[in-house]
């Protein structure tokens, strides 16, 4: 025992590093010059780091963008859009004009007699569109029968049910113990709501629909067949719609609460000033000054769909495809689907 104790606790003066040294309880003296320097010093734990690091040579970090592009071109991506509005407002024509191909419900079912259904029936059509090697699986969901009846009470219920069913389908795949490497995404990323060109104000049906749907999906309102309005009537109608949306606290896309940085806010502010977009759809080409353009032929001339001086269709196309397509998908996943997931999991955890 003495030998073991001697090994573990050698006597003082043996030069052991385990033996604590005798220290004074008073803090060590600091020179006056160092004290003056440390008074305004920032602690190391909260000192801000450098914004960027200067590289001595080429590393190749930018190649990750090429890797993402190649992967996306191989696998493709999904985009799901819903169009809502009364019959005769040009929903199918507008979708065909957006993607410059016949992707609407009517285009995929030629020769069938069009009848107004007694209730709202949702019909989805899926196509694969490819442009410059990039593949997109596009799903267009139409809502024939919406707002066409004498009594339109609760006509939005089938639409809300369909949107929640897509969230539920994604949630069931996500919570599996062994789930797929890539979960099929059928969630609605954007809902384009067609407002009739009355030139007066939003109907109670329009307000109630957007109030309910804006909480679960990205709603983009547009004025359908804007060529039936004069420029003055169109400007007054847009101003009244903006006032109605603000009065009833309806947040349409792009939502002001989800702006990431000042640049996004500045861009989205310019878009919000133009909403709702006054659009004109056409799927026929005409000869104008030696060029083939999409447009509608009238007695007074040709209304060019892609001409910003004639209508605001280019703004809608830029918003849905060229500038905010990925943002629509991100907000759907991170905001709308997340709120649905939290609500469903809370319901399943309740006792009984």
mmCIF file of C-alpha atoms in Angstrom:
data_model
loop_
_atom_site.group_PDB
_atom_site.id
_atom_site.type_symbol
_atom_site.label_atom_id
_atom_site.label_comp_id
_atom_site.label_asym_id
_atom_site.label_seq_id
_atom_site.Cartn_x
_atom_site.Cartn_y
_atom_site.Cartn_z
ATOM 1 C CA UNK A 1 0.000 0.000 0.000
ATOM 2 C CA UNK A 2 2.828 2.409 0.863
ATOM 3 C CA UNK A 3 4.455 1.641 -2.462
ATOM 4 C CA UNK A 4 1.249 2.317 -4.389
ATOM 5 C CA UNK A 5 0.631 5.540 -2.442
ATOM 6 C CA UNK A 6 4.217 6.593 -3.078
ATOM 7 C CA UNK A 7 3.749 6.044 -6.801
ATOM 8 C CA UNK A 8 0.501 7.926 -7.003
ATOM 9 C CA UNK A 9 1.419 10.780 -4.660
ATOM 10 C CA UNK A 10 5.157 11.400 -4.701
ATOM 11 C CA UNK A 11 6.562 13.512 -1.909
ATOM 12 C CA UNK A 12 6.957 17.240 -2.256
ATOM 13 C CA UNK A 13 10.101 18.423 -3.900
ATOM 14 C CA UNK A 14 10.234 15.362 -6.166
ATOM 15 C CA UNK A 15 9.489 17.526 -9.218
ATOM 16 C CA UNK A 16 6.086 15.961 -9.954
ATOM 17 C CA UNK A 17 3.920 17.739 -12.496
ATOM 18 C CA UNK A 18 0.739 16.527 -10.770
ATOM 19 C CA UNK A 19 1.416 18.507 -7.609
ATOM 20 C CA UNK A 20 -0.357 21.893 -7.630
ATOM 21 C CA UNK A 21 1.754 24.923 -7.146
ATOM 22 C CA UNK A 22 1.085 27.407 -4.385
ATOM 23 C CA UNK A 23 -0.665 30.449 -5.922
ATOM 24 C CA UNK A 24 -1.667 33.751 -4.471
ATOM 25 C CA UNK A 25 -5.362 34.671 -4.405
ATOM 26 C CA UNK A 26 -4.565 38.157 -5.705
ATOM 27 C CA UNK A 27 -4.737 38.697 -9.468
ATOM 28 C CA UNK A 28 -1.396 39.114 -11.165
ATOM 29 C CA UNK A 29 -0.168 42.622 -11.682
ATOM 30 C CA UNK A 30 -0.760 44.014 -15.163
ATOM 31 C CA UNK A 31 1.388 46.778 -16.537
ATOM 32 C CA UNK A 32 -0.326 50.118 -16.877
ATOM 33 C CA UNK A 33 0.246 50.220 -20.658
ATOM 34 C CA UNK A 34 -1.522 46.854 -21.157
ATOM 35 C CA UNK A 35 -4.453 47.956 -18.984
ATOM 36 C CA UNK A 36 -4.995 51.022 -21.150
ATOM 37 C CA UNK A 37 -4.936 48.914 -24.307
ATOM 38 C CA UNK A 38 -7.379 46.319 -22.959
ATOM 39 C CA UNK A 39 -9.975 48.815 -21.768
ATOM 40 C CA UNK A 40 -11.395 49.276 -25.286
ATOM 41 C CA UNK A 41 -10.559 45.802 -26.547
ATOM 42 C CA UNK A 42 -13.252 43.394 -27.777
ATOM 43 C CA UNK A 43 -13.300 39.924 -26.170
ATOM 44 C CA UNK A 44 -12.109 37.175 -28.489
ATOM 45 C CA UNK A 45 -15.350 35.239 -28.083
ATOM 46 C CA UNK A 46 -17.480 38.019 -29.621
ATOM 47 C CA UNK A 47 -15.015 39.510 -32.045
ATOM 48 C CA UNK A 48 -16.552 39.612 -35.537
ATOM 49 C CA UNK A 49 -14.946 37.352 -38.106
ATOM 50 C CA UNK A 50 -13.871 38.412 -41.556
ATOM 51 C CA UNK A 51 -16.557 38.735 -44.192
ATOM 52 C CA UNK A 52 -14.475 37.058 -46.876
ATOM 53 C CA UNK A 53 -11.193 35.239 -47.060
ATOM 54 C CA UNK A 54 -8.666 36.178 -49.710
ATOM 55 C CA UNK A 55 -7.555 33.108 -51.644
ATOM 56 C CA UNK A 56 -3.972 32.707 -52.847
ATOM 57 C CA UNK A 57 -5.049 30.839 -55.980
ATOM 58 C CA UNK A 58 -7.902 29.147 -57.816
ATOM 59 C CA UNK A 59 -9.701 26.555 -55.657
ATOM 60 C CA UNK A 60 -12.699 25.650 -57.829
ATOM 61 C CA UNK A 61 -15.561 26.494 -55.467
ATOM 62 C CA UNK A 62 -17.607 27.912 -58.315
ATOM 63 C CA UNK A 63 -17.716 24.445 -59.908
ATOM 64 C CA UNK A 64 -20.496 23.514 -57.465
ATOM 65 C CA UNK A 65 -22.886 25.563 -59.623
ATOM 66 C CA UNK A 66 -22.006 23.440 -62.641
ATOM 67 C CA UNK A 67 -22.503 20.305 -60.554
ATOM 68 C CA UNK A 68 -25.977 21.451 -59.482
ATOM 69 C CA UNK A 69 -26.869 22.319 -63.074
ATOM 70 C CA UNK A 70 -25.735 18.929 -64.390
ATOM 71 C CA UNK A 71 -27.656 17.102 -61.647
ATOM 72 C CA UNK A 72 -30.809 19.106 -62.313
ATOM 73 C CA UNK A 73 -30.553 18.456 -66.048
ATOM 74 C CA UNK A 74 -30.291 14.719 -65.398
ATOM 75 C CA UNK A 75 -33.062 14.378 -62.815
ATOM 76 C CA UNK A 76 -35.274 17.286 -63.844
ATOM 77 C CA UNK A 77 -37.661 19.016 -61.460
ATOM 78 C CA UNK A 78 -41.375 19.256 -60.731
ATOM 79 C CA UNK A 79 -43.701 22.232 -60.863
ATOM 80 C CA UNK A 80 -47.418 22.109 -60.078
ATOM 81 C CA UNK A 81 -49.744 24.979 -60.901
ATOM 82 C CA UNK A 82 -53.470 25.416 -60.347
ATOM 83 C CA UNK A 83 -55.771 27.752 -62.292
ATOM 84 C CA UNK A 84 -59.051 28.879 -60.723
ATOM 85 C CA UNK A 85 -61.817 30.984 -62.227
ATOM 86 C CA UNK A 86 -65.174 30.966 -63.917
ATOM 87 C CA UNK A 87 -65.671 29.320 -67.285
ATOM 88 C CA UNK A 88 -64.861 31.467 -70.292
ATOM 89 C CA UNK A 89 -62.075 33.530 -68.704
ATOM 90 C CA UNK A 90 -59.343 31.892 -70.793
ATOM 91 C CA UNK A 91 -57.655 29.698 -68.172
ATOM 92 C CA UNK A 92 -56.669 26.947 -70.598
ATOM 93 C CA UNK A 93 -55.475 29.415 -73.217
ATOM 94 C CA UNK A 94 -53.412 31.252 -70.621
ATOM 95 C CA UNK A 95 -51.649 28.070 -69.501
ATOM 96 C CA UNK A 96 -50.855 27.149 -73.096
ATOM 97 C CA UNK A 97 -49.465 30.643 -73.649
ATOM 98 C CA UNK A 98 -47.343 30.488 -70.489
ATOM 99 C CA UNK A 99 -45.523 27.328 -71.496
ATOM 100 C CA UNK A 100 -45.876 27.771 -75.278
ATOM 101 C CA UNK A 101 -47.279 24.271 -75.638
ATOM 102 C CA UNK A 102 -50.653 22.585 -75.392
ATOM 103 C CA UNK A 103 -50.590 21.494 -71.751
ATOM 104 C CA UNK A 104 -54.087 22.456 -70.645
ATOM 105 C CA UNK A 105 -56.963 20.123 -69.891
ATOM 106 C CA UNK A 106 -58.859 21.024 -73.078
ATOM 107 C CA UNK A 107 -55.786 20.515 -75.237
ATOM 108 C CA UNK A 108 -55.253 16.989 -73.888
ATOM 109 C CA UNK A 109 -58.910 16.041 -74.439
ATOM 110 C CA UNK A 110 -59.786 17.317 -77.938
ATOM 111 C CA UNK A 111 -63.148 16.588 -79.461
ATOM 112 C CA UNK A 112 -64.982 16.243 -76.153
ATOM 113 C CA UNK A 113 -68.043 18.364 -75.578
ATOM 114 C CA UNK A 114 -67.456 20.983 -72.898
ATOM 115 C CA UNK A 115 -70.194 21.027 -70.301
ATOM 116 C CA UNK A 116 -70.374 23.071 -67.133
ATOM 117 C CA UNK A 117 -70.297 20.592 -64.225
ATOM 118 C CA UNK A 118 -72.838 20.869 -61.460
ATOM 119 C CA UNK A 119 -70.113 21.029 -58.819
ATOM 120 C CA UNK A 120 -66.450 21.938 -58.740
ATOM 121 C CA UNK A 121 -64.440 19.115 -60.270
ATOM 122 C CA UNK A 122 -60.659 19.172 -60.215
ATOM 123 C CA UNK A 123 -58.838 17.723 -63.191
ATOM 124 C CA UNK A 124 -55.050 17.444 -63.429
ATOM 125 C CA UNK A 125 -52.941 16.967 -66.535
ATOM 126 C CA UNK A 126 -49.218 16.153 -66.350
ATOM 127 C CA UNK A 127 -46.677 16.779 -69.116
ATOM 128 C CA UNK A 128 -42.893 16.644 -69.360
ATOM 129 C CA UNK A 129 -41.498 19.789 -70.970
ATOM 130 C CA UNK A 130 -37.871 19.962 -72.097
ATOM 131 C CA UNK A 131 -35.933 23.086 -73.038
ATOM 132 C CA UNK A 132 -32.182 23.156 -73.718
ATOM 133 C CA UNK A 133 -31.688 19.839 -71.943
ATOM 134 C CA UNK A 134 -33.643 20.838 -68.800
ATOM 135 C CA UNK A 135 -36.699 18.662 -68.097
ATOM 136 C CA UNK A 136 -39.664 19.872 -66.094
ATOM 137 C CA UNK A 137 -42.558 17.683 -65.018
ATOM 138 C CA UNK A 138 -45.452 20.125 -65.206
ATOM 139 C CA UNK A 139 -48.835 19.378 -63.630
ATOM 140 C CA UNK A 140 -51.726 21.731 -64.429
ATOM 141 C CA UNK A 141 -54.826 21.449 -62.233
ATOM 142 C CA UNK A 142 -58.013 23.028 -63.579
ATOM 143 C CA UNK A 143 -61.160 23.735 -61.572
ATOM 144 C CA UNK A 144 -64.142 23.608 -63.955
ATOM 145 C CA UNK A 145 -67.395 24.557 -62.302
ATOM 146 C CA UNK A 146 -65.911 27.102 -59.884
ATOM 147 C CA UNK A 147 -68.227 30.093 -59.499
ATOM 148 C CA UNK A 148 -70.536 28.990 -62.344
ATOM 149 C CA UNK A 149 -73.562 28.070 -60.232
ATOM 150 C CA UNK A 150 -76.380 30.215 -58.900
ATOM 151 C CA UNK A 151 -75.498 29.162 -55.352
ATOM 152 C CA UNK A 152 -71.704 29.195 -54.946
ATOM 153 C CA UNK A 153 -71.686 28.643 -51.191
ATOM 154 C CA UNK A 154 -68.580 26.726 -50.079
ATOM 155 C CA UNK A 155 -67.502 26.149 -53.680
ATOM 156 C CA UNK A 156 -63.869 26.460 -52.506
ATOM 157 C CA UNK A 157 -64.114 23.370 -50.256
ATOM 158 C CA UNK A 158 -63.083 20.857 -52.982
ATOM 159 C CA UNK A 159 -60.070 23.028 -53.821
ATOM 160 C CA UNK A 160 -58.962 23.259 -50.179
ATOM 161 C CA UNK A 161 -59.485 19.526 -49.794
ATOM 162 C CA UNK A 162 -57.368 18.774 -52.865
ATOM 163 C CA UNK A 163 -54.487 20.994 -51.716
ATOM 164 C CA UNK A 164 -54.479 19.425 -48.244
ATOM 165 C CA UNK A 165 -54.601 15.929 -49.773
ATOM 166 C CA UNK A 166 -51.361 16.643 -51.622
ATOM 167 C CA UNK A 167 -49.755 17.810 -48.371
ATOM 168 C CA UNK A 168 -51.012 14.654 -46.644
ATOM 169 C CA UNK A 169 -49.609 12.439 -49.397
ATOM 170 C CA UNK A 170 -46.195 14.058 -49.098
ATOM 171 C CA UNK A 171 -46.308 13.813 -45.280
ATOM 172 C CA UNK A 172 -47.109 10.080 -45.352
ATOM 173 C CA UNK A 173 -44.102 9.458 -47.594
ATOM 174 C CA UNK A 174 -41.869 11.622 -45.435
ATOM 175 C CA UNK A 175 -42.603 9.931 -42.091
ATOM 176 C CA UNK A 176 -41.951 6.391 -43.355
ATOM 177 C CA UNK A 177 -39.068 4.575 -41.690
ATOM 178 C CA UNK A 178 -37.708 3.552 -45.081
ATOM 179 C CA UNK A 179 -38.658 6.319 -47.438
ATOM 180 C CA UNK A 180 -37.882 6.998 -51.055
ATOM 181 C CA UNK A 181 -34.715 8.801 -51.987
ATOM 182 C CA UNK A 182 -36.799 11.398 -53.822
ATOM 183 C CA UNK A 183 -40.367 11.857 -52.648
ATOM 184 C CA UNK A 184 -42.794 12.552 -55.516
ATOM 185 C CA UNK A 185 -43.950 16.143 -55.137
ATOM 186 C CA UNK A 186 -47.593 16.710 -56.073
ATOM 187 C CA UNK A 187 -48.073 19.749 -53.820
ATOM 188 C CA UNK A 188 -49.562 22.844 -55.486
ATOM 189 C CA UNK A 189 -46.782 25.426 -55.781
ATOM 190 C CA UNK A 190 -48.862 28.255 -57.194
ATOM 191 C CA UNK A 191 -52.545 29.074 -57.684
ATOM 192 C CA UNK A 192 -53.410 31.598 -60.402
ATOM 193 C CA UNK A 193 -56.803 33.145 -59.647
ATOM 194 C CA UNK A 194 -58.632 34.725 -62.602
ATOM 195 C CA UNK A 195 -60.655 37.813 -61.689
ATOM 196 C CA UNK A 196 -63.470 38.668 -64.133
ATOM 197 C CA UNK A 197 -62.847 41.998 -65.941
ATOM 198 C CA UNK A 198 -65.874 43.763 -64.472
ATOM 199 C CA UNK A 199 -64.007 47.030 -63.941
ATOM 200 C CA UNK A 200 -65.716 47.677 -60.602
ATOM 201 C CA UNK A 201 -64.429 45.782 -57.548
ATOM 202 C CA UNK A 202 -63.800 42.286 -56.205
ATOM 203 C CA UNK A 203 -66.877 40.175 -55.650
ATOM 204 C CA UNK A 204 -67.507 38.599 -52.215
ATOM 205 C CA UNK A 205 -66.723 35.231 -53.841
ATOM 206 C CA UNK A 206 -63.285 36.495 -54.944
ATOM 207 C CA UNK A 207 -62.480 37.937 -51.524
ATOM 208 C CA UNK A 208 -63.560 34.843 -49.609
ATOM 209 C CA UNK A 209 -61.675 32.491 -51.919
ATOM 210 C CA UNK A 210 -58.392 34.405 -51.719
ATOM 211 C CA UNK A 211 -58.769 34.895 -47.965
ATOM 212 C CA UNK A 212 -59.079 31.148 -47.394
ATOM 213 C CA UNK A 213 -56.634 29.910 -50.018
ATOM 214 C CA UNK A 214 -53.837 32.405 -49.313
ATOM 215 C CA UNK A 215 -53.264 30.683 -45.949
ATOM 216 C CA UNK A 216 -52.407 27.317 -47.501
ATOM 217 C CA UNK A 217 -51.041 28.088 -50.994
ATOM 218 C CA UNK A 218 -49.357 30.855 -52.998
ATOM 219 C CA UNK A 219 -52.168 32.813 -54.688
ATOM 220 C CA UNK A 220 -51.397 35.025 -57.705
ATOM 221 C CA UNK A 221 -54.437 37.088 -58.828
ATOM 222 C CA UNK A 222 -54.736 38.196 -62.459
ATOM 223 C CA UNK A 223 -57.325 40.197 -64.384
ATOM 224 C CA UNK A 224 -58.534 37.912 -67.157
ATOM 225 C CA UNK A 225 -59.174 39.177 -70.696
ATOM 226 C CA UNK A 226 -57.798 42.615 -69.906
ATOM 227 C CA UNK A 227 -58.236 43.667 -73.548
ATOM 228 C CA UNK A 228 -61.935 44.251 -72.773
ATOM 229 C CA UNK A 229 -60.950 47.220 -70.575
ATOM 230 C CA UNK A 230 -59.500 50.553 -71.572
ATOM 231 C CA UNK A 231 -56.194 51.624 -70.047
ATOM 232 C CA UNK A 232 -57.983 54.004 -67.672
ATOM 233 C CA UNK A 233 -60.507 51.368 -66.603
ATOM 234 C CA UNK A 234 -57.713 48.841 -66.096
ATOM 235 C CA UNK A 235 -55.709 51.194 -63.868
ATOM 236 C CA UNK A 236 -58.764 52.059 -61.730
ATOM 237 C CA UNK A 237 -59.761 48.400 -61.444
ATOM 238 C CA UNK A 238 -56.268 47.382 -60.308
ATOM 239 C CA UNK A 239 -56.228 50.147 -57.696
ATOM 240 C CA UNK A 240 -59.595 49.049 -56.293
ATOM 241 C CA UNK A 241 -58.450 45.427 -56.124
ATOM 242 C CA UNK A 242 -55.289 46.433 -54.262
ATOM 243 C CA UNK A 243 -57.367 48.435 -51.793
ATOM 244 C CA UNK A 244 -59.754 45.496 -51.264
ATOM 245 C CA UNK A 245 -56.864 43.098 -50.624
ATOM 246 C CA UNK A 246 -55.331 45.501 -48.125
ATOM 247 C CA UNK A 247 -58.647 46.189 -46.373
ATOM 248 C CA UNK A 248 -59.404 42.480 -45.910
ATOM 249 C CA UNK A 249 -55.772 41.627 -44.947
ATOM 250 C CA UNK A 250 -55.340 39.163 -47.809
ATOM 251 C CA UNK A 251 -51.682 38.345 -48.429
ATOM 252 C CA UNK A 252 -51.124 37.230 -52.020
ATOM 253 C CA UNK A 253 -47.831 36.142 -53.555
ATOM 254 C CA UNK A 254 -45.158 37.459 -53.200
ATOM 255 C CA UNK A 255 -45.849 37.809 -49.476
ATOM 256 C CA UNK A 256 -44.131 40.740 -47.825
ATOM 257 C CA UNK A 257 -43.347 38.717 -44.691
ATOM 258 C CA UNK A 258 -41.117 36.273 -46.577
ATOM 259 C CA UNK A 259 -38.699 38.709 -48.220
ATOM 260 C CA UNK A 260 -35.180 37.498 -47.465
ATOM 261 C CA UNK A 261 -32.989 40.577 -47.998
ATOM 262 C CA UNK A 262 -33.245 44.199 -49.221
ATOM 263 C CA UNK A 263 -32.702 43.180 -52.852
ATOM 264 C CA UNK A 264 -35.587 40.688 -52.728
ATOM 265 C CA UNK A 265 -37.774 43.263 -50.999
ATOM 266 C CA UNK A 266 -37.039 45.897 -53.650
ATOM 267 C CA UNK A 267 -37.824 43.449 -56.468
ATOM 268 C CA UNK A 268 -40.993 42.152 -54.825
ATOM 269 C CA UNK A 269 -42.180 45.689 -54.038
ATOM 270 C CA UNK A 270 -42.125 46.466 -57.759
ATOM 271 C CA UNK A 271 -44.087 43.275 -58.423
ATOM 272 C CA UNK A 272 -46.633 44.025 -55.687
ATOM 273 C CA UNK A 273 -47.295 47.416 -57.262
ATOM 274 C CA UNK A 274 -48.362 45.655 -60.497
ATOM 275 C CA UNK A 275 -50.525 42.943 -58.903
ATOM 276 C CA UNK A 276 -53.045 41.887 -60.108
ATOM 277 C CA UNK A 277 -51.536 41.459 -63.564
ATOM 278 C CA UNK A 278 -53.805 42.452 -66.440
ATOM 279 C CA UNK A 279 -53.238 39.581 -68.875
ATOM 280 C CA UNK A 280 -54.368 38.477 -72.311
ATOM 281 C CA UNK A 281 -53.967 34.903 -73.515
ATOM 282 C CA UNK A 282 -53.569 33.705 -77.091
ATOM 283 C CA UNK A 283 -52.237 30.521 -78.645
ATOM 284 C CA UNK A 284 -52.260 31.641 -82.291
ATOM 285 C CA UNK A 285 -49.459 33.372 -84.177
ATOM 286 C CA UNK A 286 -49.856 36.372 -86.457
ATOM 287 C CA UNK A 287 -47.583 38.278 -88.809
ATOM 288 C CA UNK A 288 -46.598 41.706 -87.455
ATOM 289 C CA UNK A 289 -43.898 43.768 -89.192
ATOM 290 C CA UNK A 290 -42.393 40.645 -90.697
ATOM 291 C CA UNK A 291 -42.306 38.750 -87.385
ATOM 292 C CA UNK A 292 -44.447 35.932 -86.025
ATOM 293 C CA UNK A 293 -45.973 36.946 -82.690
ATOM 294 C CA UNK A 294 -48.566 35.469 -80.342
ATOM 295 C CA UNK A 295 -51.637 37.633 -80.273
ATOM 296 C CA UNK A 296 -55.342 38.188 -80.804
ATOM 297 C CA UNK A 297 -56.614 39.719 -84.012
ATOM 298 C CA UNK A 298 -59.302 42.394 -83.776
ATOM 299 C CA UNK A 299 -60.804 44.967 -86.154
ATOM 300 C CA UNK A 300 -58.436 47.595 -84.815
ATOM 301 C CA UNK A 301 -55.266 45.545 -84.979
ATOM 302 C CA UNK A 302 -53.433 42.699 -83.266
ATOM 303 C CA UNK A 303 -53.022 42.552 -79.502
ATOM 304 C CA UNK A 304 -49.534 41.177 -78.922
ATOM 305 C CA UNK A 305 -49.503 38.981 -75.835
ATOM 306 C CA UNK A 306 -45.765 39.283 -75.185
ATOM 307 C CA UNK A 307 -45.648 43.048 -75.709
ATOM 308 C CA UNK A 308 -45.531 44.889 -72.347
ATOM 309 C CA UNK A 309 -47.185 47.895 -73.972
ATOM 310 C CA UNK A 310 -50.291 45.808 -74.759
ATOM 311 C CA UNK A 311 -50.715 43.695 -71.590
ATOM 312 C CA UNK A 312 -48.870 42.466 -68.505
ATOM 313 C CA UNK A 313 -48.568 38.835 -69.538
ATOM 314 C CA UNK A 314 -44.718 39.072 -69.664
ATOM 315 C CA UNK A 315 -44.725 40.094 -65.977
ATOM 316 C CA UNK A 316 -46.772 37.022 -65.052
ATOM 317 C CA UNK A 317 -44.508 34.759 -67.098
ATOM 318 C CA UNK A 318 -41.393 36.208 -65.472
ATOM 319 C CA UNK A 319 -42.897 35.773 -62.002
ATOM 320 C CA UNK A 320 -44.049 32.170 -62.424
ATOM 321 C CA UNK A 321 -41.157 30.799 -64.477
ATOM 322 C CA UNK A 322 -38.109 32.978 -64.971
ATOM 323 C CA UNK A 323 -37.556 34.698 -61.626
ATOM 324 C CA UNK A 324 -39.680 33.168 -58.825
ATOM 325 C CA UNK A 325 -40.302 29.519 -59.750
ATOM 326 C CA UNK A 326 -37.861 28.165 -57.167
ATOM 327 C CA UNK A 327 -39.098 30.666 -54.589
ATOM 328 C CA UNK A 328 -42.663 29.410 -55.112
ATOM 329 C CA UNK A 329 -41.473 25.886 -54.386
ATOM 330 C CA UNK A 330 -39.426 26.984 -51.349
ATOM 331 C CA UNK A 331 -42.310 28.884 -49.740
ATOM 332 C CA UNK A 332 -44.646 25.958 -50.414
ATOM 333 C CA UNK A 333 -42.267 23.571 -48.645
ATOM 334 C CA UNK A 334 -40.943 25.787 -45.838
ATOM 335 C CA UNK A 335 -44.127 27.717 -44.973
ATOM 336 C CA UNK A 336 -47.392 26.196 -46.190
ATOM 337 C CA UNK A 337 -46.425 22.529 -45.979
ATOM 338 C CA UNK A 338 -44.563 23.079 -42.703
ATOM 339 C CA UNK A 339 -47.624 24.620 -41.053
ATOM 340 C CA UNK A 340 -49.752 21.695 -42.283
ATOM 341 C CA UNK A 341 -47.193 19.181 -40.999
ATOM 342 C CA UNK A 342 -47.075 20.787 -37.556
ATOM 343 C CA UNK A 343 -50.864 20.828 -37.328
ATOM 344 C CA UNK A 344 -51.194 17.175 -38.352
ATOM 345 C CA UNK A 345 -48.478 15.961 -35.983
ATOM 346 C CA UNK A 346 -50.049 17.884 -33.103
ATOM 347 C CA UNK A 347 -53.382 16.243 -33.866
ATOM 348 C CA UNK A 348 -51.847 12.772 -33.906
ATOM 349 C CA UNK A 349 -50.103 13.370 -30.555
ATOM 350 C CA UNK A 350 -53.257 14.322 -28.712
ATOM 351 C CA UNK A 351 -54.495 11.621 -26.291
ATOM 352 C CA UNK A 352 -57.613 9.791 -27.382
#
